[in-house]
Short mmCIF file of N, CA, C and O in Angstrom, two decimals:
data_model
loop_
_atom_site.label_atom_id
_atom_site.label_comp_id
_atom_site.label_asym_id
_atom_site.label_seq_id
_atom_site.Cartn_x
_atom_site.Cartn_y
_atom_site.Cartn_z
N MET A 16 -0.67 11.26 1.35
CA MET A 16 -1.21 10.65 0.16
C MET A 16 -2.64 11.13 -0.04
O MET A 16 -3.40 11.26 0.91
N GLU A 17 -2.99 11.40 -1.27
CA GLU A 17 -4.33 11.85 -1.59
C GLU A 17 -5.34 10.76 -1.21
O GLU A 17 -5.12 9.57 -1.44
N LEU A 18 -6.46 11.17 -0.65
CA LEU A 18 -7.45 10.22 -0.13
C LEU A 18 -8.02 9.31 -1.21
O LEU A 18 -8.17 8.10 -0.99
N LYS A 19 -8.29 9.86 -2.37
CA LYS A 19 -8.86 9.03 -3.45
C LYS A 19 -7.86 7.95 -3.87
O LYS A 19 -8.24 6.80 -4.11
N VAL A 20 -6.59 8.30 -3.93
CA VAL A 20 -5.55 7.33 -4.29
C VAL A 20 -5.45 6.27 -3.20
O VAL A 20 -5.33 5.06 -3.49
N GLN A 21 -5.52 6.70 -1.95
CA GLN A 21 -5.47 5.77 -0.83
C GLN A 21 -6.65 4.79 -0.89
O GLN A 21 -6.49 3.60 -0.66
N LEU A 22 -7.84 5.30 -1.20
CA LEU A 22 -9.01 4.44 -1.32
C LEU A 22 -8.83 3.42 -2.44
O LEU A 22 -9.14 2.23 -2.26
N THR A 23 -8.32 3.87 -3.57
CA THR A 23 -8.11 2.98 -4.70
C THR A 23 -7.08 1.90 -4.37
O THR A 23 -7.28 0.72 -4.68
N ASP A 24 -6.01 2.29 -3.71
CA ASP A 24 -4.98 1.31 -3.31
C ASP A 24 -5.55 0.29 -2.33
O ASP A 24 -5.28 -0.90 -2.44
N ASN A 25 -6.35 0.77 -1.38
CA ASN A 25 -6.94 -0.15 -0.40
C ASN A 25 -7.97 -1.07 -1.05
O ASN A 25 -8.14 -2.21 -0.62
N LEU A 26 -8.65 -0.57 -2.09
CA LEU A 26 -9.59 -1.43 -2.82
C LEU A 26 -8.83 -2.56 -3.51
O LEU A 26 -9.25 -3.72 -3.46
N LYS A 27 -7.70 -2.23 -4.11
CA LYS A 27 -6.89 -3.27 -4.76
C LYS A 27 -6.42 -4.31 -3.75
O LYS A 27 -6.47 -5.51 -4.01
N THR A 28 -5.99 -3.84 -2.59
CA THR A 28 -5.54 -4.75 -1.53
C THR A 28 -6.70 -5.63 -1.06
O THR A 28 -6.54 -6.83 -0.86
N ALA A 29 -7.87 -5.03 -0.88
CA ALA A 29 -9.04 -5.78 -0.44
C ALA A 29 -9.43 -6.83 -1.47
O ALA A 29 -9.87 -7.94 -1.13
N MET A 30 -9.27 -6.49 -2.74
CA MET A 30 -9.59 -7.45 -3.80
C MET A 30 -8.61 -8.62 -3.79
O MET A 30 -9.01 -9.77 -3.95
N LYS A 31 -7.34 -8.32 -3.57
CA LYS A 31 -6.34 -9.38 -3.50
C LYS A 31 -6.57 -10.28 -2.30
O LYS A 31 -6.40 -11.49 -2.38
N ASP A 32 -6.96 -9.66 -1.17
CA ASP A 32 -7.18 -10.42 0.06
C ASP A 32 -8.59 -11.03 0.14
O ASP A 32 -8.91 -11.71 1.10
N ASN A 33 -9.41 -10.74 -0.86
CA ASN A 33 -10.79 -11.21 -0.91
C ASN A 33 -11.57 -10.78 0.33
O ASN A 33 -12.34 -11.54 0.91
N ASP A 34 -11.36 -9.53 0.74
CA ASP A 34 -12.05 -8.94 1.88
C ASP A 34 -13.36 -8.32 1.38
O ASP A 34 -13.39 -7.18 0.90
N VAL A 35 -14.42 -9.06 1.50
CA VAL A 35 -15.71 -8.67 0.93
C VAL A 35 -16.24 -7.37 1.53
O VAL A 35 -16.72 -6.50 0.81
N ASP A 36 -16.14 -7.24 2.85
CA ASP A 36 -16.67 -6.05 3.52
C ASP A 36 -15.93 -4.79 3.08
O ASP A 36 -16.55 -3.78 2.75
N SER A 37 -14.61 -4.84 3.09
CA SER A 37 -13.83 -3.68 2.68
C SER A 37 -14.09 -3.32 1.23
O SER A 37 -14.21 -2.14 0.89
N LYS A 38 -14.18 -4.32 0.37
CA LYS A 38 -14.45 -4.05 -1.05
C LYS A 38 -15.79 -3.31 -1.20
O LYS A 38 -15.86 -2.32 -1.93
N ARG A 39 -16.82 -3.79 -0.50
CA ARG A 39 -18.15 -3.19 -0.63
C ARG A 39 -18.13 -1.73 -0.16
O ARG A 39 -18.65 -0.84 -0.84
N VAL A 40 -17.52 -1.47 0.99
CA VAL A 40 -17.52 -0.12 1.57
C VAL A 40 -16.69 0.82 0.71
O VAL A 40 -17.13 1.94 0.40
N ILE A 41 -15.50 0.40 0.32
CA ILE A 41 -14.63 1.28 -0.47
C ILE A 41 -15.25 1.56 -1.84
O ILE A 41 -15.19 2.69 -2.33
N ARG A 42 -15.85 0.56 -2.44
CA ARG A 42 -16.52 0.79 -3.73
C ARG A 42 -17.66 1.78 -3.58
O ARG A 42 -17.88 2.63 -4.46
N SER A 43 -18.38 1.71 -2.48
CA SER A 43 -19.46 2.65 -2.23
C SER A 43 -18.93 4.07 -2.12
O SER A 43 -19.50 5.01 -2.69
N ILE A 44 -17.84 4.24 -1.39
CA ILE A 44 -17.23 5.57 -1.24
C ILE A 44 -16.72 6.08 -2.57
O ILE A 44 -16.98 7.23 -2.95
N LEU A 45 -16.00 5.23 -3.31
CA LEU A 45 -15.47 5.65 -4.61
C LEU A 45 -16.60 6.00 -5.58
O LEU A 45 -16.48 6.92 -6.39
N SER A 46 -17.71 5.28 -5.48
CA SER A 46 -18.87 5.58 -6.33
C SER A 46 -19.44 6.97 -6.00
O SER A 46 -19.77 7.74 -6.90
N SER A 47 -19.54 7.28 -4.71
CA SER A 47 -20.02 8.60 -4.31
C SER A 47 -19.08 9.70 -4.79
O SER A 47 -19.53 10.76 -5.23
N ILE A 48 -17.79 9.43 -4.70
CA ILE A 48 -16.80 10.41 -5.17
C ILE A 48 -16.95 10.62 -6.67
O ILE A 48 -16.97 11.75 -7.17
N LYS A 49 -17.08 9.53 -7.41
CA LYS A 49 -17.22 9.61 -8.86
C LYS A 49 -18.49 10.37 -9.25
O LYS A 49 -18.46 11.21 -10.16
N ASN A 50 -19.59 10.11 -8.55
CA ASN A 50 -20.84 10.83 -8.83
C ASN A 50 -20.68 12.32 -8.58
O ASN A 50 -21.19 13.14 -9.35
N SER A 51 -19.97 12.68 -7.52
CA SER A 51 -19.75 14.09 -7.24
C SER A 51 -18.86 14.74 -8.29
O SER A 51 -19.05 15.90 -8.66
N GLU A 52 -17.87 13.99 -8.77
CA GLU A 52 -17.01 14.52 -9.83
C GLU A 52 -17.80 14.74 -11.11
O GLU A 52 -17.59 15.73 -11.82
N ILE A 53 -18.74 13.85 -11.40
CA ILE A 53 -19.58 14.02 -12.58
C ILE A 53 -20.47 15.24 -12.42
O ILE A 53 -20.61 16.05 -13.35
N ASP A 54 -21.05 15.41 -11.24
CA ASP A 54 -21.90 16.58 -10.98
C ASP A 54 -21.11 17.88 -11.09
O ASP A 54 -21.62 18.88 -11.58
N LYS A 55 -19.87 17.84 -10.64
CA LYS A 55 -19.02 19.04 -10.63
C LYS A 55 -18.36 19.27 -11.99
O LYS A 55 -17.84 20.35 -12.25
N ASN A 56 -18.33 18.26 -12.84
CA ASN A 56 -17.63 18.32 -14.13
C ASN A 56 -16.14 18.50 -13.96
O ASN A 56 -15.50 19.25 -14.68
N GLY A 57 -15.57 17.81 -12.98
CA GLY A 57 -14.14 17.89 -12.76
C GLY A 57 -13.75 17.18 -11.48
O GLY A 57 -14.60 16.72 -10.73
N PRO A 58 -12.45 17.10 -11.24
CA PRO A 58 -11.99 16.41 -10.03
C PRO A 58 -12.33 17.20 -8.77
O PRO A 58 -12.46 18.42 -8.80
N LEU A 59 -12.46 16.48 -7.67
CA LEU A 59 -12.77 17.09 -6.38
C LEU A 59 -11.48 17.47 -5.66
O LEU A 59 -10.45 16.83 -5.85
N SER A 60 -11.59 18.48 -4.82
CA SER A 60 -10.45 18.83 -3.97
C SER A 60 -10.36 17.80 -2.85
O SER A 60 -11.28 17.01 -2.63
N GLU A 61 -9.26 17.82 -2.14
CA GLU A 61 -9.07 16.89 -1.02
C GLU A 61 -10.14 17.12 0.05
O GLU A 61 -10.67 16.17 0.62
N ALA A 62 -10.47 18.37 0.32
CA ALA A 62 -11.49 18.69 1.33
C ALA A 62 -12.86 18.15 0.92
O ALA A 62 -13.61 17.64 1.75
N GLU A 63 -13.18 18.26 -0.36
CA GLU A 63 -14.46 17.74 -0.85
C GLU A 63 -14.50 16.22 -0.75
O GLU A 63 -15.54 15.64 -0.41
N THR A 64 -13.38 15.58 -1.01
CA THR A 64 -13.31 14.12 -0.91
C THR A 64 -13.49 13.68 0.54
O THR A 64 -14.24 12.74 0.82
N VAL A 65 -12.84 14.37 1.46
CA VAL A 65 -13.00 14.06 2.89
C VAL A 65 -14.45 14.26 3.30
O VAL A 65 -15.01 13.47 4.06
N SER A 66 -15.07 15.30 2.77
CA SER A 66 -16.47 15.57 3.08
C SER A 66 -17.37 14.41 2.64
O SER A 66 -18.31 14.04 3.35
N ILE A 67 -17.08 13.84 1.50
CA ILE A 67 -17.88 12.72 1.00
C ILE A 67 -17.69 11.50 1.90
O ILE A 67 -18.65 10.79 2.23
N VAL A 68 -16.46 11.25 2.32
CA VAL A 68 -16.20 10.13 3.22
C VAL A 68 -16.93 10.34 4.55
O VAL A 68 -17.51 9.41 5.10
N GLN A 69 -16.94 11.58 5.05
CA GLN A 69 -17.67 11.88 6.28
C GLN A 69 -19.17 11.67 6.09
O GLN A 69 -19.86 11.21 7.00
N LYS A 70 -19.66 12.02 4.91
CA LYS A 70 -21.08 11.82 4.62
C LYS A 70 -21.42 10.33 4.62
O LYS A 70 -22.46 9.92 5.14
N GLU A 71 -20.53 9.51 4.08
CA GLU A 71 -20.73 8.06 4.10
C GLU A 71 -20.75 7.55 5.54
O GLU A 71 -21.54 6.66 5.88
N LEU A 72 -19.89 8.10 6.37
CA LEU A 72 -19.84 7.73 7.78
C LEU A 72 -21.15 8.11 8.48
O LEU A 72 -21.72 7.32 9.24
N LYS A 73 -21.64 9.30 8.18
CA LYS A 73 -22.89 9.77 8.77
C LYS A 73 -24.05 8.88 8.36
O LYS A 73 -24.92 8.56 9.17
N ILE A 74 -24.06 8.43 7.11
CA ILE A 74 -25.11 7.53 6.63
C ILE A 74 -25.11 6.25 7.45
O ILE A 74 -26.18 5.75 7.85
N ARG A 75 -23.93 5.71 7.74
CA ARG A 75 -23.83 4.47 8.53
C ARG A 75 -24.35 4.69 9.95
O ARG A 75 -25.05 3.84 10.50
N HIS A 76 -24.00 5.85 10.55
CA HIS A 76 -24.49 6.13 11.91
C HIS A 76 -26.01 6.24 11.93
O HIS A 76 -26.67 5.74 12.85
N GLU A 77 -26.59 6.89 10.92
CA GLU A 77 -28.04 7.00 10.84
C GLU A 77 -28.68 5.64 10.63
O GLU A 77 -29.76 5.35 11.16
N SER A 78 -28.01 4.78 9.86
CA SER A 78 -28.53 3.43 9.63
C SER A 78 -28.53 2.62 10.92
O SER A 78 -29.43 1.82 11.16
N ILE A 79 -27.51 2.82 11.74
CA ILE A 79 -27.47 2.14 13.04
C ILE A 79 -28.65 2.59 13.90
O ILE A 79 -29.30 1.76 14.56
N ASP A 80 -28.94 3.88 13.89
CA ASP A 80 -30.07 4.37 14.67
C ASP A 80 -31.38 3.72 14.22
O ASP A 80 -32.20 3.31 15.04
N GLY A 81 -31.55 3.61 12.91
CA GLY A 81 -32.75 2.95 12.37
C GLY A 81 -32.80 1.48 12.72
O GLY A 81 -33.86 0.93 13.05
N ALA A 82 -31.66 0.82 12.68
CA ALA A 82 -31.61 -0.61 13.01
C ALA A 82 -31.90 -0.82 14.49
O ALA A 82 -32.53 -1.82 14.86
N LYS A 83 -31.47 0.10 15.34
CA LYS A 83 -31.76 -0.03 16.78
C LYS A 83 -33.26 0.10 17.03
O LYS A 83 -33.81 -0.62 17.87
N LEU A 84 -33.92 1.00 16.31
CA LEU A 84 -35.36 1.16 16.48
C LEU A 84 -36.11 -0.11 16.11
O LEU A 84 -37.17 -0.39 16.67
N ASN A 85 -35.57 -0.85 15.15
CA ASN A 85 -36.24 -2.06 14.67
C ASN A 85 -35.64 -3.34 15.25
O ASN A 85 -35.93 -4.43 14.77
N ASN A 86 -34.78 -3.18 16.26
CA ASN A 86 -34.14 -4.34 16.91
C ASN A 86 -33.45 -5.26 15.92
O ASN A 86 -33.59 -6.48 15.97
N ARG A 87 -32.70 -4.67 15.00
CA ARG A 87 -31.98 -5.45 13.98
C ARG A 87 -30.50 -5.48 14.34
O ARG A 87 -29.68 -4.74 13.80
N ASN A 88 -30.14 -6.36 15.28
CA ASN A 88 -28.75 -6.46 15.73
C ASN A 88 -27.82 -6.92 14.62
O ASN A 88 -26.64 -6.56 14.62
N ASP A 89 -28.33 -7.71 13.68
CA ASP A 89 -27.50 -8.16 12.57
C ASP A 89 -27.05 -6.98 11.72
O ASP A 89 -25.88 -6.90 11.31
N LEU A 90 -27.95 -6.03 11.47
CA LEU A 90 -27.59 -4.85 10.69
C LEU A 90 -26.66 -3.92 11.48
O LEU A 90 -25.76 -3.31 10.90
N ILE A 91 -26.88 -3.83 12.77
CA ILE A 91 -26.03 -2.98 13.60
C ILE A 91 -24.59 -3.45 13.51
O ILE A 91 -23.67 -2.64 13.36
N GLU A 92 -24.36 -4.75 13.58
CA GLU A 92 -23.01 -5.30 13.48
C GLU A 92 -22.37 -4.96 12.14
O GLU A 92 -21.20 -4.59 12.07
N ILE A 93 -23.15 -5.10 11.07
CA ILE A 93 -22.64 -4.80 9.73
C ILE A 93 -22.23 -3.33 9.63
O ILE A 93 -21.15 -3.00 9.15
N TYR A 94 -23.11 -2.43 10.09
CA TYR A 94 -22.83 -1.00 9.99
C TYR A 94 -21.65 -0.60 10.86
O TYR A 94 -20.86 0.27 10.48
N GLU A 95 -21.52 -1.21 12.04
CA GLU A 95 -20.38 -0.90 12.90
C GLU A 95 -19.07 -1.34 12.25
O GLU A 95 -18.06 -0.65 12.36
N LYS A 96 -19.10 -2.47 11.57
CA LYS A 96 -17.91 -2.93 10.85
C LYS A 96 -17.57 -1.95 9.72
O LYS A 96 -16.41 -1.61 9.50
N GLU A 97 -18.60 -1.47 9.02
CA GLU A 97 -18.39 -0.50 7.94
C GLU A 97 -17.83 0.81 8.49
O GLU A 97 -16.97 1.43 7.87
N ILE A 98 -18.32 1.24 9.64
CA ILE A 98 -17.81 2.46 10.27
C ILE A 98 -16.33 2.31 10.58
O ILE A 98 -15.53 3.23 10.36
N GLY A 99 -15.94 1.14 11.06
CA GLY A 99 -14.53 0.88 11.34
C GLY A 99 -13.67 0.98 10.10
O GLY A 99 -12.56 1.51 10.13
N ILE A 100 -14.20 0.48 8.99
CA ILE A 100 -13.47 0.55 7.71
C ILE A 100 -13.36 2.00 7.25
O ILE A 100 -12.29 2.46 6.85
N ILE A 101 -14.44 2.75 7.33
CA ILE A 101 -14.45 4.15 6.87
C ILE A 101 -13.52 5.00 7.72
O ILE A 101 -12.82 5.88 7.20
N ASN A 102 -13.48 4.76 9.03
CA ASN A 102 -12.64 5.57 9.92
C ASN A 102 -11.17 5.47 9.58
O ASN A 102 -10.40 6.37 9.93
N GLN A 103 -10.75 4.41 8.89
CA GLN A 103 -9.36 4.27 8.48
C GLN A 103 -8.94 5.39 7.54
O GLN A 103 -7.76 5.73 7.45
N PHE A 104 -9.89 5.95 6.82
CA PHE A 104 -9.58 6.93 5.78
C PHE A 104 -9.76 8.38 6.23
O PHE A 104 -9.40 9.29 5.50
N LEU A 105 -10.32 8.58 7.40
CA LEU A 105 -10.53 9.93 7.90
C LEU A 105 -9.38 10.35 8.79
O LEU A 105 -8.76 9.52 9.45
N PRO A 106 -9.09 11.66 8.83
CA PRO A 106 -8.04 12.13 9.74
C PRO A 106 -8.47 11.89 11.18
O PRO A 106 -9.66 11.73 11.47
N ASN A 107 -7.51 11.86 12.09
CA ASN A 107 -7.82 11.65 13.51
C ASN A 107 -8.80 12.71 13.97
O ASN A 107 -8.60 13.91 13.73
N GLN A 108 -9.86 12.27 14.64
CA GLN A 108 -10.90 13.19 15.09
C GLN A 108 -10.44 13.94 16.33
O GLN A 108 -9.69 13.42 17.16
N LEU A 109 -10.92 15.17 16.45
CA LEU A 109 -10.60 16.01 17.61
C LEU A 109 -11.39 15.53 18.83
O LEU A 109 -12.55 15.14 18.71
N GLU A 110 -10.76 15.59 19.97
CA GLU A 110 -11.46 15.33 21.23
C GLU A 110 -12.39 16.51 21.48
O GLU A 110 -12.15 17.62 21.02
N GLU A 111 -13.44 16.29 22.26
CA GLU A 111 -14.39 17.36 22.51
C GLU A 111 -13.74 18.54 23.23
O GLU A 111 -14.04 19.70 22.94
N SER A 112 -12.81 18.26 24.15
CA SER A 112 -12.13 19.35 24.86
C SER A 112 -11.29 20.20 23.89
O SER A 112 -11.27 21.42 23.99
N GLU A 113 -10.61 19.53 22.96
CA GLU A 113 -9.82 20.26 21.96
C GLU A 113 -10.73 21.11 21.08
O GLU A 113 -10.41 22.25 20.74
N LEU A 114 -11.86 20.52 20.71
CA LEU A 114 -12.81 21.23 19.86
C LEU A 114 -13.40 22.44 20.58
O LEU A 114 -13.50 23.52 20.00
N ARG A 115 -13.73 22.26 21.85
CA ARG A 115 -14.26 23.39 22.64
C ARG A 115 -13.23 24.53 22.71
O ARG A 115 -13.58 25.70 22.59
N GLN A 116 -11.98 24.18 22.91
CA GLN A 116 -10.92 25.18 23.00
C GLN A 116 -10.77 25.91 21.66
O GLN A 116 -10.62 27.13 21.61
N LEU A 117 -10.82 25.15 20.57
CA LEU A 117 -10.70 25.74 19.24
C LEU A 117 -11.87 26.67 18.94
O LEU A 117 -11.69 27.75 18.37
N VAL A 118 -13.07 26.27 19.35
CA VAL A 118 -14.25 27.12 19.17
C VAL A 118 -14.10 28.41 19.97
O VAL A 118 -14.34 29.51 19.45
N ALA A 119 -13.67 28.31 21.22
CA ALA A 119 -13.51 29.50 22.06
C ALA A 119 -12.47 30.45 21.47
O ALA A 119 -12.66 31.68 21.44
N THR A 120 -11.37 29.89 20.99
CA THR A 120 -10.32 30.70 20.38
C THR A 120 -10.83 31.42 19.13
O THR A 120 -10.58 32.60 18.93
N THR A 121 -11.57 30.68 18.31
CA THR A 121 -12.09 31.26 17.07
C THR A 121 -13.12 32.34 17.36
O THR A 121 -13.14 33.38 16.68
N ILE A 122 -13.96 32.13 18.35
CA ILE A 122 -14.95 33.16 18.73
C ILE A 122 -14.23 34.44 19.15
O ILE A 122 -14.63 35.54 18.77
N ALA A 123 -13.15 34.29 19.91
CA ALA A 123 -12.38 35.46 20.33
C ALA A 123 -11.71 36.13 19.14
O ALA A 123 -11.66 37.37 19.06
N GLU A 124 -11.20 35.33 18.18
CA GLU A 124 -10.53 35.90 17.00
C GLU A 124 -11.46 36.74 16.15
O GLU A 124 -11.09 37.82 15.68
N VAL A 125 -12.69 36.24 15.92
CA VAL A 125 -13.61 36.98 15.06
C VAL A 125 -14.45 37.99 15.85
O VAL A 125 -15.27 38.70 15.29
N GLN A 126 -14.21 38.05 17.16
CA GLN A 126 -14.91 38.98 18.05
C GLN A 126 -16.42 38.84 17.95
O GLN A 126 -17.15 39.83 17.81
N ALA A 127 -16.88 37.58 18.00
CA ALA A 127 -18.32 37.31 17.94
C ALA A 127 -18.97 37.71 19.25
O ALA A 127 -18.41 37.50 20.33
N SER A 128 -20.17 38.30 19.13
CA SER A 128 -20.83 38.78 20.34
C SER A 128 -22.19 38.15 20.57
O SER A 128 -22.80 38.37 21.60
N GLY A 129 -22.68 37.40 19.61
CA GLY A 129 -24.00 36.80 19.78
C GLY A 129 -24.29 35.76 18.72
O GLY A 129 -23.43 35.40 17.90
N VAL A 130 -25.52 35.28 18.74
CA VAL A 130 -25.94 34.23 17.81
C VAL A 130 -25.85 34.71 16.36
O VAL A 130 -25.59 33.93 15.45
N GLY A 131 -26.03 35.97 16.15
CA GLY A 131 -25.97 36.53 14.80
C GLY A 131 -24.60 36.39 14.15
O GLY A 131 -24.48 36.46 12.93
N ASP A 132 -23.58 36.21 14.95
CA ASP A 132 -22.22 36.07 14.43
C ASP A 132 -21.83 34.61 14.19
O ASP A 132 -20.66 34.32 13.90
N MET A 133 -22.78 33.71 14.30
CA MET A 133 -22.47 32.28 14.15
C MET A 133 -21.89 31.97 12.78
O MET A 133 -20.96 31.18 12.65
N GLY A 134 -22.40 32.61 11.76
CA GLY A 134 -21.89 32.39 10.40
C GLY A 134 -20.43 32.77 10.27
O GLY A 134 -19.64 32.05 9.64
N LYS A 135 -20.05 33.90 10.87
CA LYS A 135 -18.64 34.32 10.82
C LYS A 135 -17.75 33.31 11.53
O LYS A 135 -16.66 32.98 11.06
N VAL A 136 -18.23 32.83 12.67
CA VAL A 136 -17.44 31.86 13.45
C VAL A 136 -17.29 30.56 12.67
O VAL A 136 -16.19 30.00 12.57
N MET A 137 -18.38 30.07 12.10
CA MET A 137 -18.34 28.81 11.35
C MET A 137 -17.41 28.94 10.14
O MET A 137 -16.65 28.03 9.83
N LYS A 138 -17.49 30.08 9.47
CA LYS A 138 -16.64 30.30 8.30
C LYS A 138 -15.16 30.29 8.69
O LYS A 138 -14.31 29.81 7.95
N ALA A 139 -14.86 30.80 9.86
CA ALA A 139 -13.47 30.86 10.31
C ALA A 139 -12.98 29.52 10.86
O ALA A 139 -11.81 29.16 10.71
N ILE A 140 -13.88 28.75 11.48
CA ILE A 140 -13.43 27.53 12.16
C ILE A 140 -13.37 26.31 11.25
O ILE A 140 -12.53 25.43 11.44
N LEU A 141 -14.25 26.22 10.26
CA LEU A 141 -14.29 25.01 9.43
C LEU A 141 -12.97 24.72 8.71
O LEU A 141 -12.55 23.56 8.66
N PRO A 142 -12.26 25.72 8.17
CA PRO A 142 -10.96 25.39 7.57
C PRO A 142 -9.94 24.87 8.59
O PRO A 142 -9.09 24.07 8.24
N LYS A 143 -10.04 25.33 9.83
CA LYS A 143 -9.11 24.86 10.86
C LYS A 143 -9.35 23.39 11.22
O LYS A 143 -8.44 22.68 11.59
N ILE A 144 -10.61 22.99 11.13
CA ILE A 144 -10.98 21.63 11.52
C ILE A 144 -10.67 20.64 10.40
O ILE A 144 -10.15 19.56 10.65
N SER A 145 -10.96 21.02 9.19
CA SER A 145 -10.69 20.25 7.98
C SER A 145 -10.92 18.74 8.13
O SER A 145 -10.02 17.94 8.00
N GLY A 146 -12.16 18.38 8.45
CA GLY A 146 -12.54 16.98 8.48
C GLY A 146 -12.23 16.24 9.77
O GLY A 146 -12.41 15.04 9.85
N ARG A 147 -11.79 16.95 10.79
CA ARG A 147 -11.44 16.26 12.03
C ARG A 147 -12.57 16.28 13.05
O ARG A 147 -12.42 15.78 14.16
N ALA A 148 -13.73 16.86 12.68
CA ALA A 148 -14.91 16.86 13.54
C ALA A 148 -16.13 17.07 12.64
O ALA A 148 -16.06 17.79 11.65
N PRO A 149 -17.26 16.45 12.99
CA PRO A 149 -18.46 16.64 12.19
C PRO A 149 -18.99 18.06 12.31
O PRO A 149 -18.93 18.67 13.39
N GLY A 150 -19.50 18.59 11.22
CA GLY A 150 -19.99 19.97 11.19
C GLY A 150 -21.12 20.22 12.16
O GLY A 150 -21.20 21.30 12.76
N ASN A 151 -22.01 19.24 12.35
CA ASN A 151 -23.12 19.45 13.27
C ASN A 151 -22.64 19.57 14.72
O ASN A 151 -23.20 20.32 15.50
N GLN A 152 -21.58 18.86 15.06
CA GLN A 152 -21.01 18.96 16.40
C GLN A 152 -20.39 20.33 16.60
O GLN A 152 -20.52 20.95 17.65
N VAL A 153 -19.70 20.82 15.57
CA VAL A 153 -19.06 22.13 15.64
C VAL A 153 -20.11 23.22 15.79
O VAL A 153 -19.99 24.09 16.66
N SER A 154 -21.17 23.16 14.98
CA SER A 154 -22.20 24.20 15.06
C SER A 154 -22.91 24.17 16.40
O SER A 154 -23.29 25.22 16.93
N ALA A 155 -23.10 22.99 16.98
CA ALA A 155 -23.73 22.92 18.29
C ALA A 155 -22.87 23.60 19.36
O ALA A 155 -23.39 24.29 20.24
N LEU A 156 -21.55 23.42 19.27
CA LEU A 156 -20.67 24.05 20.24
C LEU A 156 -20.57 25.56 20.02
O LEU A 156 -20.46 26.32 20.99
N VAL A 157 -20.61 25.99 18.77
CA VAL A 157 -20.55 27.42 18.46
C VAL A 157 -21.79 28.08 19.01
O VAL A 157 -21.74 29.11 19.65
#
């Protein structure tokens, strides 16, 4: 099922169940998707939609870091609950060992020999991952 349709369906369910947290998070994601569609002047691809959901997840993780610095346990709980809601919509994440193996295989495929070939490796590996690992984690391993 297309991610945007899944989000819309879950929003309807959350509205029926009066689930305030889910409604807030899903509306935020759908709003980001809509803004991107307006910027692009057209509908987003599935990969672009997954990217936006990952960006929303990253925002929550960064917010947790900020809340920890300020000893705001109440905010940490809220953001962790939101992360749980967002994770429902993302594909299963790769384990680090699987990701390392995929990186090694891709490096061998493109015959990379040094740091200068990082762009070639990233270009080859990102379609294989397709939202199952954060880009910064992939680039660190490459």
